[in-house]
Amino acid sequence: MTETTQASATAERGTPKSRIGIVVSNKMTKTVVVVVERRMKHGQYGKYLTVKKKFKAHDEKNACGVGDRVRISETRPMSKEKRWRVAEIIAKAEGLDAPKAEAK
């Protein structure tokens, strides 16, 4: 595609949504579960609440581990529940990736 065609396609579809969250599960093949937290104000009472939502995201290289901070972006539907993909790994989890020594 040429540069002008790409620009018109982006303008036509809009910018994909992007979220930052923490990986809570990577047990599925090429799929991770990411928890995204956001703060919102209660409409009537004005108290600030933390709302958590889980997204299933496509991880092509199986590079994400539990506890990693990742950016996910919206994409076409890949399965029944998977509509997001891992755009980048912002920070790797510390201490969780090391294999545990087995005691005998």
PDB file of C-alpha atoms in Angstrom:
ATOM      1  CA  MET A   1       0.000   0.000   0.000  1.00  0.00           C
ATOM      2  CA  THR A   2       1.192   3.465  -0.707  1.00  0.00           C
ATOM      3  CA  GLU A   3       1.509   6.152   1.903  1.00  0.00           C
ATOM      4  CA  THR A   4      -1.669   7.959   0.864  1.00  0.00           C
ATOM      5  CA  THR A   5      -3.677   4.727   0.836  1.00  0.00           C
ATOM      6  CA  GLN A   6      -2.521   3.870   4.370  1.00  0.00           C
ATOM      7  CA  ALA A   7      -3.402   7.354   5.597  1.00  0.00           C
ATOM      8  CA  SER A   8      -6.893   7.163   4.099  1.00  0.00           C
ATOM      9  CA  ALA A   9      -7.437   3.657   5.548  1.00  0.00           C
ATOM     10  CA  THR A  10      -6.470   4.903   9.026  1.00  0.00           C
ATOM     11  CA  ALA A  11      -8.751   7.916   8.696  1.00  0.00           C
ATOM     12  CA  GLU A  12     -11.555   5.679   7.455  1.00  0.00           C
ATOM     13  CA  ARG A  13     -11.311   3.175  10.336  1.00  0.00           C
ATOM     14  CA  GLY A  14     -10.106   5.548  13.031  1.00  0.00           C
ATOM     15  CA  THR A  15      -7.404   4.944  15.587  1.00  0.00           C
ATOM     16  CA  PRO A  16      -7.585   1.577  17.386  1.00  0.00           C
ATOM     17  CA  LYS A  17      -8.243   1.687  21.126  1.00  0.00           C
ATOM     18  CA  SER A  18      -5.285   1.002  23.376  1.00  0.00           C
ATOM     19  CA  ARG A  19      -5.141  -0.051  27.050  1.00  0.00           C
ATOM     20  CA  ILE A  20      -2.348  -0.719  29.562  1.00  0.00           C
ATOM     21  CA  GLY A  21      -2.737  -3.592  32.010  1.00  0.00           C
ATOM     22  CA  ILE A  22      -1.142  -6.473  33.907  1.00  0.00           C
ATOM     23  CA  VAL A  23      -0.990 -10.062  32.614  1.00  0.00           C
ATOM     24  CA  VAL A  24      -2.772 -12.380  35.072  1.00  0.00           C
ATOM     25  CA  SER A  25      -2.733 -15.604  33.035  1.00  0.00           C
ATOM     26  CA  ASN A  26      -0.689 -17.020  30.162  1.00  0.00           C
ATOM     27  CA  LYS A  27      -1.812 -20.660  30.324  1.00  0.00           C
ATOM     28  CA  MET A  28      -3.457 -20.632  26.892  1.00  0.00           C
ATOM     29  CA  THR A  29      -1.510 -21.014  23.671  1.00  0.00           C
ATOM     30  CA  LYS A  30      -0.815 -17.591  22.090  1.00  0.00           C
ATOM     31  CA  THR A  31      -3.331 -15.947  24.428  1.00  0.00           C
ATOM     32  CA  VAL A  32      -2.933 -13.926  27.614  1.00  0.00           C
ATOM     33  CA  VAL A  33      -5.506 -12.524  30.024  1.00  0.00           C
ATOM     34  CA  VAL A  34      -4.861  -8.876  30.875  1.00  0.00           C
ATOM     35  CA  VAL A  35      -6.508  -6.957  33.731  1.00  0.00           C
ATOM     36  CA  VAL A  36      -7.037  -3.267  33.032  1.00  0.00           C
ATOM     37  CA  GLU A  37      -7.843  -0.964  35.955  1.00  0.00           C
ATOM     38  CA  ARG A  38      -9.449   2.446  35.644  1.00  0.00           C
ATOM     39  CA  ARG A  39     -10.673   4.994  38.167  1.00  0.00           C
ATOM     40  CA  MET A  40     -14.193   6.371  37.888  1.00  0.00           C
ATOM     41  CA  LYS A  41     -16.357   8.613  39.984  1.00  0.00           C
ATOM     42  CA  HIS A  42     -19.693   7.260  41.205  1.00  0.00           C
ATOM     43  CA  GLY A  43     -22.483   9.272  39.600  1.00  0.00           C
ATOM     44  CA  GLN A  44     -24.638   9.824  42.673  1.00  0.00           C
ATOM     45  CA  TYR A  45     -22.255   9.637  45.619  1.00  0.00           C
ATOM     46  CA  GLY A  46     -19.055  11.014  44.091  1.00  0.00           C
ATOM     47  CA  LYS A  47     -16.816   8.302  45.557  1.00  0.00           C
ATOM     48  CA  TYR A  48     -13.922   7.234  43.340  1.00  0.00           C
ATOM     49  CA  LEU A  49     -13.998   3.539  42.456  1.00  0.00           C
ATOM     50  CA  THR A  50     -11.441   1.237  40.838  1.00  0.00           C
ATOM     51  CA  VAL A  51     -13.081  -0.705  38.021  1.00  0.00           C
ATOM     52  CA  LYS A  52     -11.230  -3.803  36.796  1.00  0.00           C
ATOM     53  CA  LYS A  53     -11.908  -5.527  33.480  1.00  0.00           C
ATOM     54  CA  LYS A  54     -10.290  -8.634  31.977  1.00  0.00           C
ATOM     55  CA  PHE A  55      -9.388  -8.811  28.296  1.00  0.00           C
ATOM     56  CA  LYS A  56      -8.131 -11.822  26.344  1.00  0.00           C
ATOM     57  CA  ALA A  57      -5.312 -10.699  24.058  1.00  0.00           C
ATOM     58  CA  HIS A  58      -3.374 -12.413  21.266  1.00  0.00           C
ATOM     59  CA  ASP A  59       0.324 -12.984  22.050  1.00  0.00           C
ATOM     60  CA  GLU A  60       1.867 -14.338  18.844  1.00  0.00           C
ATOM     61  CA  LYS A  61       5.317 -15.137  20.304  1.00  0.00           C
ATOM     62  CA  ASN A  62       4.167 -16.329  23.754  1.00  0.00           C
ATOM     63  CA  ALA A  63       6.551 -13.721  25.186  1.00  0.00           C
ATOM     64  CA  CYS A  64       4.359 -12.448  28.033  1.00  0.00           C
ATOM     65  CA  GLY A  65       4.598 -13.815  31.548  1.00  0.00           C
ATOM     66  CA  VAL A  66       2.350 -13.405  34.562  1.00  0.00           C
ATOM     67  CA  GLY A  67       2.869  -9.989  36.152  1.00  0.00           C
ATOM     68  CA  ASP A  68       4.164  -8.270  32.992  1.00  0.00           C
ATOM     69  CA  ARG A  69       2.857  -4.766  32.263  1.00  0.00           C
ATOM     70  CA  VAL A  70       1.663  -4.683  28.629  1.00  0.00           C
ATOM     71  CA  ARG A  71      -0.060  -2.402  26.148  1.00  0.00           C
ATOM     72  CA  ILE A  72      -2.913  -4.050  24.241  1.00  0.00           C
ATOM     73  CA  SER A  73      -4.595  -2.629  21.159  1.00  0.00           C
ATOM     74  CA  GLU A  74      -7.914  -3.350  19.516  1.00  0.00           C
ATOM     75  CA  THR A  75      -7.929  -5.623  16.467  1.00  0.00           C
ATOM     76  CA  ARG A  76     -10.256  -7.776  14.405  1.00  0.00           C
ATOM     77  CA  PRO A  77     -12.028 -10.672  16.172  1.00  0.00           C
ATOM     78  CA  MET A  78      -9.634 -13.626  16.397  1.00  0.00           C
ATOM     79  CA  SER A  79     -11.937 -15.967  18.320  1.00  0.00           C
ATOM     80  CA  LYS A  80     -15.137 -15.911  20.325  1.00  0.00           C
ATOM     81  CA  GLU A  81     -13.700 -13.714  23.097  1.00  0.00           C
ATOM     82  CA  LYS A  82     -10.370 -12.451  21.716  1.00  0.00           C
ATOM     83  CA  ARG A  83     -10.501  -8.968  20.127  1.00  0.00           C
ATOM     84  CA  TRP A  84      -7.222  -7.492  21.404  1.00  0.00           C
ATOM     85  CA  ARG A  85      -3.527  -8.093  20.682  1.00  0.00           C
ATOM     86  CA  VAL A  86      -0.391  -7.404  22.696  1.00  0.00           C
ATOM     87  CA  ALA A  87       1.196  -4.335  21.117  1.00  0.00           C
ATOM     88  CA  GLU A  88       4.235  -4.166  23.422  1.00  0.00           C
ATOM     89  CA  ILE A  89       5.610  -5.374  26.723  1.00  0.00           C
ATOM     90  CA  ILE A  90       6.235  -2.262  28.801  1.00  0.00           C
ATOM     91  CA  ALA A  91       7.854  -3.936  31.823  1.00  0.00           C
ATOM     92  CA  LYS A  92       8.673  -7.535  32.665  1.00  0.00           C
ATOM     93  CA  ALA A  93       7.656  -8.899  36.072  1.00  0.00           C
ATOM     94  CA  GLU A  94      10.451  -9.113  38.589  1.00  0.00           C
ATOM     95  CA  GLY A  95      11.164 -12.344  40.457  1.00  0.00           C
ATOM     96  CA  LEU A  96       8.328 -14.335  38.901  1.00  0.00           C
ATOM     97  CA  ASP A  97      10.147 -15.522  35.764  1.00  0.00           C
ATOM     98  CA  ALA A  98      12.952 -17.327  37.587  1.00  0.00           C
ATOM     99  CA  PRO A  99      12.489 -21.124  37.681  1.00  0.00           C
ATOM    100  CA  LYS A 100      12.089 -22.502  41.185  1.00  0.00           C
ATOM    101  CA  ALA A 101      14.757 -24.857  42.501  1.00  0.00           C
ATOM    102  CA  GLU A 102      13.263 -28.228  43.369  1.00  0.00           C
ATOM    103  CA  ALA A 103      14.033 -29.542  46.845  1.00  0.00           C
ATOM    104  CA  LYS A 104      14.745 -33.248  47.229  1.00  0.00           C
TER     105      LYS A 104
END
